[in-house]
Structures are given as structure tokens and as C-alpha cells.
XYZ file of C-alpha atoms in Angstrom:
352
model
C -80.231 -72.384 -18.841
C -83.014 -69.922 -18.041
C -84.321 -68.407 -21.283
C -84.939 -64.660 -21.434
C -87.365 -63.598 -24.167
C -86.584 -60.315 -25.909
C -88.510 -57.981 -28.205
C -86.637 -55.649 -30.572
C -88.282 -52.311 -31.400
C -86.685 -51.873 -34.834
C -84.657 -53.760 -37.409
C -82.566 -50.962 -38.868
C -78.794 -50.660 -38.631
C -78.758 -50.767 -34.827
C -80.955 -53.854 -34.650
C -79.113 -55.711 -37.395
C -75.609 -54.891 -36.131
C -75.562 -54.237 -32.382
C -78.410 -56.295 -30.955
C -79.860 -59.134 -33.029
C -76.542 -60.991 -33.676
C -75.682 -61.087 -29.967
C -79.175 -62.038 -28.852
C -79.205 -64.898 -31.348
C -75.778 -66.261 -30.382
C -76.226 -65.961 -26.603
C -77.863 -69.218 -25.408
C -79.668 -67.455 -22.578
C -81.720 -65.184 -24.834
C -84.514 -65.884 -27.295
C -85.460 -63.126 -29.717
C -89.191 -63.612 -29.602
C -90.414 -60.487 -31.394
C -89.224 -57.803 -33.820
C -91.030 -54.629 -34.884
C -90.841 -53.940 -38.612
C -93.374 -51.347 -39.696
C -93.708 -52.509 -43.319
C -90.890 -54.910 -44.274
C -89.991 -58.455 -43.216
C -86.193 -58.309 -43.518
C -85.621 -60.120 -40.248
C -87.291 -63.345 -41.414
C -84.225 -64.636 -43.259
C -81.843 -64.629 -40.268
C -84.357 -64.721 -37.418
C -87.277 -66.894 -38.593
C -88.322 -67.778 -35.029
C -89.104 -64.160 -34.176
C -92.665 -62.951 -34.726
C -92.872 -59.721 -36.716
C -95.127 -56.968 -35.384
C -96.030 -53.714 -37.108
C -95.863 -51.472 -34.037
C -94.528 -51.436 -30.515
C -98.067 -51.289 -29.174
C -98.956 -54.471 -31.091
C -95.841 -56.219 -29.795
C -96.508 -55.218 -26.181
C -100.090 -56.466 -26.376
C -99.331 -59.806 -27.984
C -95.709 -60.913 -27.578
C -94.443 -63.112 -24.756
C -91.333 -61.108 -23.804
C -89.354 -60.236 -20.697
C -87.166 -57.439 -22.093
C -87.780 -54.737 -24.703
C -84.863 -53.224 -26.619
C -85.690 -49.624 -27.597
C -83.356 -49.057 -30.551
C -85.336 -46.426 -32.414
C -84.440 -42.731 -33.058
C -83.660 -40.848 -29.854
C -86.737 -38.638 -30.229
C -88.876 -41.756 -29.600
C -86.889 -43.160 -26.670
C -88.965 -41.521 -23.964
C -92.342 -42.524 -25.417
C -91.356 -46.097 -26.297
C -89.470 -46.790 -23.072
C -92.392 -45.457 -21.052
C -94.822 -47.670 -22.998
C -92.681 -50.759 -22.363
C -92.254 -50.021 -18.652
C -95.967 -49.382 -18.203
C -96.587 -52.746 -19.879
C -94.428 -54.383 -17.193
C -91.354 -55.017 -19.341
C -87.701 -54.519 -18.462
C -85.998 -52.160 -20.908
C -82.684 -51.773 -22.686
C -82.626 -48.390 -24.407
C -80.068 -47.289 -26.981
C -77.844 -44.325 -26.320
C -78.415 -41.448 -26.092
C -80.784 -42.244 -23.254
C -83.291 -39.454 -24.030
C -83.267 -35.942 -25.487
C -83.128 -34.248 -22.077
C -82.645 -34.790 -18.353
C -86.308 -34.456 -17.384
C -87.299 -37.357 -19.634
C -84.470 -39.543 -18.345
C -85.347 -38.874 -14.712
C -89.026 -39.642 -15.283
C -88.178 -42.996 -16.872
C -85.879 -43.917 -14.000
C -88.616 -43.135 -11.478
C -91.138 -45.171 -13.461
C -88.828 -48.198 -13.674
C -88.138 -48.039 -9.939
C -91.838 -47.727 -9.081
C -92.563 -50.882 -11.068
C -89.482 -52.780 -9.840
C -88.206 -53.163 -13.410
C -84.704 -52.656 -14.720
C -83.707 -49.911 -17.143
C -80.293 -50.125 -18.795
C -78.749 -47.850 -21.419
C -76.796 -49.603 -24.176
C -73.392 -47.950 -23.668
C -71.594 -50.457 -25.882
C -68.356 -48.449 -26.135
C -67.556 -49.535 -22.570
C -66.718 -52.838 -24.252
C -64.368 -51.400 -26.920
C -60.778 -52.615 -26.808
C -59.329 -49.092 -26.720
C -61.552 -47.945 -23.844
C -60.711 -51.078 -21.857
C -57.001 -50.496 -22.424
C -57.231 -46.939 -21.090
C -59.187 -48.211 -18.099
C -56.438 -50.774 -17.463
C -53.635 -48.195 -17.647
C -55.459 -45.854 -15.265
C -56.013 -48.684 -12.774
C -52.317 -49.638 -12.848
C -51.388 -46.174 -11.570
C -48.244 -45.813 -13.687
C -49.245 -42.307 -14.757
C -49.372 -41.118 -11.150
C -51.900 -38.372 -10.475
C -53.662 -37.720 -13.756
C -53.814 -34.041 -14.635
C -55.034 -33.767 -18.219
C -57.104 -35.995 -20.502
C -58.360 -35.711 -24.063
C -60.898 -38.118 -25.542
C -61.799 -37.809 -29.230
C -64.228 -39.537 -31.565
C -63.683 -38.211 -35.071
C -65.071 -39.123 -38.462
C -64.782 -37.937 -42.035
C -68.398 -37.548 -43.097
C -68.655 -34.191 -44.804
C -71.992 -34.944 -46.486
C -75.158 -34.728 -44.390
C -76.932 -37.891 -43.334
C -80.237 -38.746 -44.992
C -81.715 -39.342 -41.533
C -83.725 -36.322 -40.453
C -83.693 -37.324 -36.783
C -79.912 -36.907 -36.853
C -79.590 -33.822 -39.092
C -82.578 -31.577 -38.407
C -81.382 -28.879 -35.967
C -84.995 -28.196 -34.967
C -85.348 -31.662 -33.443
C -84.265 -32.110 -29.830
C -81.610 -34.806 -29.568
C -80.246 -34.436 -33.088
C -76.537 -33.874 -33.727
C -73.163 -35.126 -32.577
C -73.367 -34.054 -28.940
C -76.183 -36.502 -28.282
C -74.825 -39.117 -30.694
C -71.043 -39.443 -30.285
C -70.987 -37.180 -27.255
C -72.978 -39.718 -25.267
C -70.042 -42.125 -25.622
C -67.327 -39.634 -24.703
C -69.246 -38.228 -21.742
C -69.928 -41.754 -20.517
C -66.258 -42.689 -20.738
C -65.129 -39.551 -18.933
C -67.564 -40.171 -16.081
C -66.534 -43.824 -15.894
C -62.892 -42.784 -15.601
C -63.183 -39.746 -13.313
C -66.750 -39.395 -12.051
C -69.057 -36.387 -12.292
C -67.306 -33.036 -12.929
C -67.865 -29.785 -11.054
C -68.388 -27.565 -14.105
C -67.866 -27.411 -17.860
C -67.391 -25.168 -20.848
C -68.425 -26.200 -24.343
C -68.199 -25.105 -27.969
C -70.846 -26.749 -30.151
C -71.779 -25.945 -33.748
C -72.340 -27.327 -37.247
C -69.420 -27.249 -39.657
C -71.785 -28.200 -42.491
C -73.908 -25.116 -41.904
C -76.692 -23.800 -39.709
C -79.337 -25.805 -41.582
C -77.852 -28.991 -40.133
C -77.569 -30.295 -36.559
C -74.294 -29.876 -34.668
C -71.432 -31.983 -36.059
C -68.562 -30.546 -33.986
C -68.112 -30.169 -30.267
C -65.435 -29.529 -27.699
C -66.407 -29.961 -24.059
C -63.990 -29.102 -21.247
C -64.794 -30.811 -17.950
C -63.430 -29.343 -14.708
C -62.898 -31.712 -11.761
C -62.419 -30.692 -8.139
C -59.010 -32.371 -7.891
C -57.660 -30.252 -10.734
C -58.121 -32.735 -13.548
C -59.133 -31.277 -16.909
C -60.871 -33.610 -19.366
C -61.430 -32.428 -22.933
C -63.998 -34.252 -25.090
C -63.867 -33.540 -28.793
C -65.478 -34.681 -32.036
C -65.486 -33.545 -35.651
C -66.820 -34.985 -38.905
C -64.097 -33.173 -40.877
C -61.182 -35.256 -39.672
C -59.602 -37.169 -42.545
C -56.429 -38.115 -40.673
C -56.541 -40.308 -37.584
C -55.683 -38.858 -34.158
C -54.881 -40.595 -30.915
C -58.360 -41.081 -29.489
C -57.147 -40.905 -25.884
C -54.365 -38.779 -24.401
C -53.694 -39.011 -20.687
C -51.017 -37.030 -18.871
C -50.096 -37.478 -15.209
C -47.292 -36.406 -12.885
C -45.425 -39.673 -13.625
C -46.087 -40.168 -17.294
C -48.310 -40.123 -20.365
C -50.395 -42.629 -22.289
C -51.622 -42.301 -25.873
C -54.181 -44.751 -27.265
C -55.563 -45.112 -30.778
C -59.228 -45.925 -31.433
C -58.767 -49.432 -32.829
C -61.889 -51.357 -31.900
C -63.353 -52.745 -35.118
C -66.331 -54.713 -33.842
C -68.767 -52.387 -35.614
C -66.907 -52.728 -38.924
C -66.847 -56.515 -38.644
C -70.523 -56.721 -37.689
C -71.551 -54.485 -40.598
C -69.630 -56.770 -42.952
C -71.582 -59.769 -41.660
C -69.344 -61.236 -38.953
C -71.092 -63.487 -36.425
C -70.078 -62.940 -32.775
C -69.437 -66.041 -30.696
C -70.588 -66.710 -27.140
C -68.175 -67.595 -24.351
C -64.955 -66.346 -25.922
C -63.445 -63.366 -27.706
C -64.635 -63.313 -31.300
C -62.295 -60.531 -32.471
C -58.683 -61.263 -33.373
C -55.692 -59.838 -31.449
C -53.921 -56.868 -33.010
C -50.839 -57.542 -35.115
C -49.331 -54.146 -34.247
C -49.241 -51.865 -31.226
C -51.954 -49.239 -30.818
C -50.697 -47.294 -27.815
C -47.678 -45.593 -26.242
C -46.987 -45.678 -22.506
C -44.191 -43.345 -21.386
C -43.635 -43.128 -17.627
C -41.146 -42.924 -14.773
C -40.668 -46.196 -12.894
C -39.977 -46.580 -9.158
C -36.326 -45.624 -9.792
C -37.359 -42.493 -11.707
C -36.086 -44.029 -14.925
C -38.033 -43.417 -18.130
C -39.837 -46.408 -19.586
C -41.344 -46.037 -23.050
C -43.464 -49.011 -24.068
C -45.528 -49.709 -27.177
C -48.766 -51.321 -25.985
C -51.384 -53.496 -27.663
C -54.974 -53.587 -26.459
C -56.855 -56.851 -26.049
C -60.040 -57.582 -28.044
C -63.260 -55.943 -26.932
C -66.558 -57.806 -26.899
C -70.084 -56.383 -27.000
C -71.367 -59.829 -26.030
C -70.203 -58.989 -22.503
C -72.933 -56.346 -22.263
C -75.623 -58.933 -22.884
C -73.867 -61.414 -20.624
C -74.075 -58.857 -17.814
C -77.754 -58.258 -18.598
C -78.367 -62.014 -18.411
C -76.471 -62.378 -15.143
C -78.484 -59.508 -13.657
C -81.768 -61.178 -14.604
C -80.820 -64.699 -13.520
C -78.379 -64.165 -10.641
C -79.076 -60.604 -9.515
C -75.612 -59.357 -10.424
C -74.942 -55.668 -11.098
C -76.811 -54.124 -14.006
C -74.587 -52.551 -16.699
C -75.075 -48.806 -17.345
C -78.239 -48.510 -15.291
C -80.571 -45.647 -16.073
C -80.044 -43.562 -12.930
C -76.286 -43.635 -13.606
C -76.651 -42.450 -17.207
C -78.946 -39.611 -16.092
C -75.704 -37.970 -14.943
C -74.406 -38.130 -18.507
C -77.572 -36.448 -19.745
C -76.956 -33.600 -17.288
C -73.522 -33.047 -18.840
C -74.894 -33.140 -22.396
C -77.652 -30.686 -21.511
C -75.176 -28.379 -19.748
C -72.803 -28.513 -22.742
C -75.526 -27.241 -25.068
C -76.384 -24.507 -22.574
C -72.722 -23.517 -22.191
C -72.194 -23.226 -25.936
C -75.393 -21.241 -26.427
C -74.573 -18.767 -23.649
C -70.785 -18.777 -24.106
C -70.070 -19.334 -20.422
C -68.912 -21.927 -17.895
C -71.787 -23.921 -16.396
C -71.640 -25.020 -12.765
C -72.927 -28.599 -12.529
C -73.512 -28.459 -8.786
């Protein structure tokens, strides 16, 4: 099996939970290098990886094929550019960058150097998202007219991380953080919208970055997609609501890969490592071919973030399609940027 050598830019929560476990368990990858500015926490679980104190040091000395930029979003542009200029392929965490101009420049740079640039949109591999994708593809809802996608939390106290909470920093707040997932899912389901209207603000107060948003996407075929998030949501909602001219589908947000990984679970290669649900997590209510109502309780199948890295590996070795390539996610950045503009000006923004 061809071995792909990877360097990780940080060993914080993202590195420990979303990247390192999968890189270690996938037989096609070797985690060759990890940047830890002052600590050596990675040594215990990843003793074969050389620790470097900066990205510059890693790029100058490490034998790596791919760099994973999993640092705060405000550093994504600088670090991704450094890695590309050093001749390395790049996986960059979401959100891609703080603005469209940065994202477009990185895409051009990667293309000029014939390197790949992929954004880690891991929620495309959540069980709930995959279930919605399946229901849409089956066509039982008919022509979809209205959609709501939510990602709520109950975190009423501010984070200790300044890059997430300081409203003066570009890229801070929920629109870039959770919004990057919801925007990505909407564009995966329905493509790029014609225009949008957004309401964005901080429920915790003006001294903190935005923690609430509602973005209404307008599509040319009449579809309305509403994306919403709040950190003051103690009770669970259906995360997805889809309504068409033949029926409706409601889906809970039930993927628990993140929870399991945080608790120390080890993902396995080559098979689903999450367990099937014991109860239903969705409701499908539609008219069949005889116009009779069918109401079915549905259960989503396990998601698997390992599939992201499997697709990365297959792209490198076999030339298969790259997951969430940079020039695709630039479109998401345009929506995020337009949402902030819409909320600030209190008007609909035309995306064309």
C-alpha cells in the first residue's frame, strides 16, 4: 500500500479528535510530523511523529506529502499559503478562510503549483446528513419547496478562545464556525442560491462574536432554505425539516462520532466503527404512487469520518475525485460573506 506522509499543524482539540486518530488507523497514511509550540502531548499516542515547534520548521525539515492546517481560522490563509509554496498538498479545516478573497487566492496558488487543496467538511459524513441526502435522492418528497437546517447548542457562557469570541477578529463567531457546515450542506443539497437574507447577532452581548444566525436562501426554482443556529437552545429540535409537494421529512441530529472521539474511542479502518441506532431518529410522511399517506419512522445508518480520509487517499493514489475541493468551498465563503453583509445592512443580497 502506498504510504502518504502527513504533517499536522496543531495538536489541540481538532488534531486530537478529528485528524490524528484517523490518520493513525488508516494504513495508507503515516503521521510523520506534528507541530506543538511548547508541549509534547502527542508523544504518548503518536511516538513515531517528529514534533516541531513551528510550521516553518516542519516545512523545512519534515518529509511529508500533505499538510493538515487545523489551526484557528485567522491563520488558515497564512499557513495554507506557506504549505502550498513549500510544494505540499493541503487539507485545511473549516471554515476555509475568513473571507472570499483569501479563499480564491489559495485556490489559484494550489492550481498554479498542481497541488490539491481540500477543506475538511467532516459533517458530510454525519449519519443525519447522509440520511437526508438519501431521502432527497429517493424523490419521495416530490418537488422540495421548503427546507430548514439547524445546528443548535446550549453554551450560554463565552468560550475562553479569543479567536472564536472576539468580535473584532475576522472569522470569529458562529456564522463562520457552525454556519460553514450548514451552508455546505445546503449547497450540497440544492446548489448555489440566487440571493439571501440574514439576521446575525450575539445573544451574549455586543462584546462577544455572533452566536446566533438565521440565513434564508432563495433558489431560482422557488425553494426556500433556512439555516439557523443558536447557543441558547436547551431543548433539542429536528435538525432538518424538508417539505415537498408529496410529503415531508424530519430528521434529528444524531451523529455522535465527535462525542465518542472526545471520550477516547478509536475509529476502525475498513468498516463502520459506530453502532447502529436502537431507536428511530426521523419521520418520513409522504403520498405514495396511489396517493395514499405513508408515515414511516426512519433510522439513519452510521456515519464515518474515516471516509473523508479514504477519499483523500484514493485521490492521491488513484486520481479519484477530491472531497470538498477548495474551489467548491469558495462558493460557501461567498454565502457566509453575503450573510454578514445582509445582516449589517438589513437587506436581501443578490448573489449573482
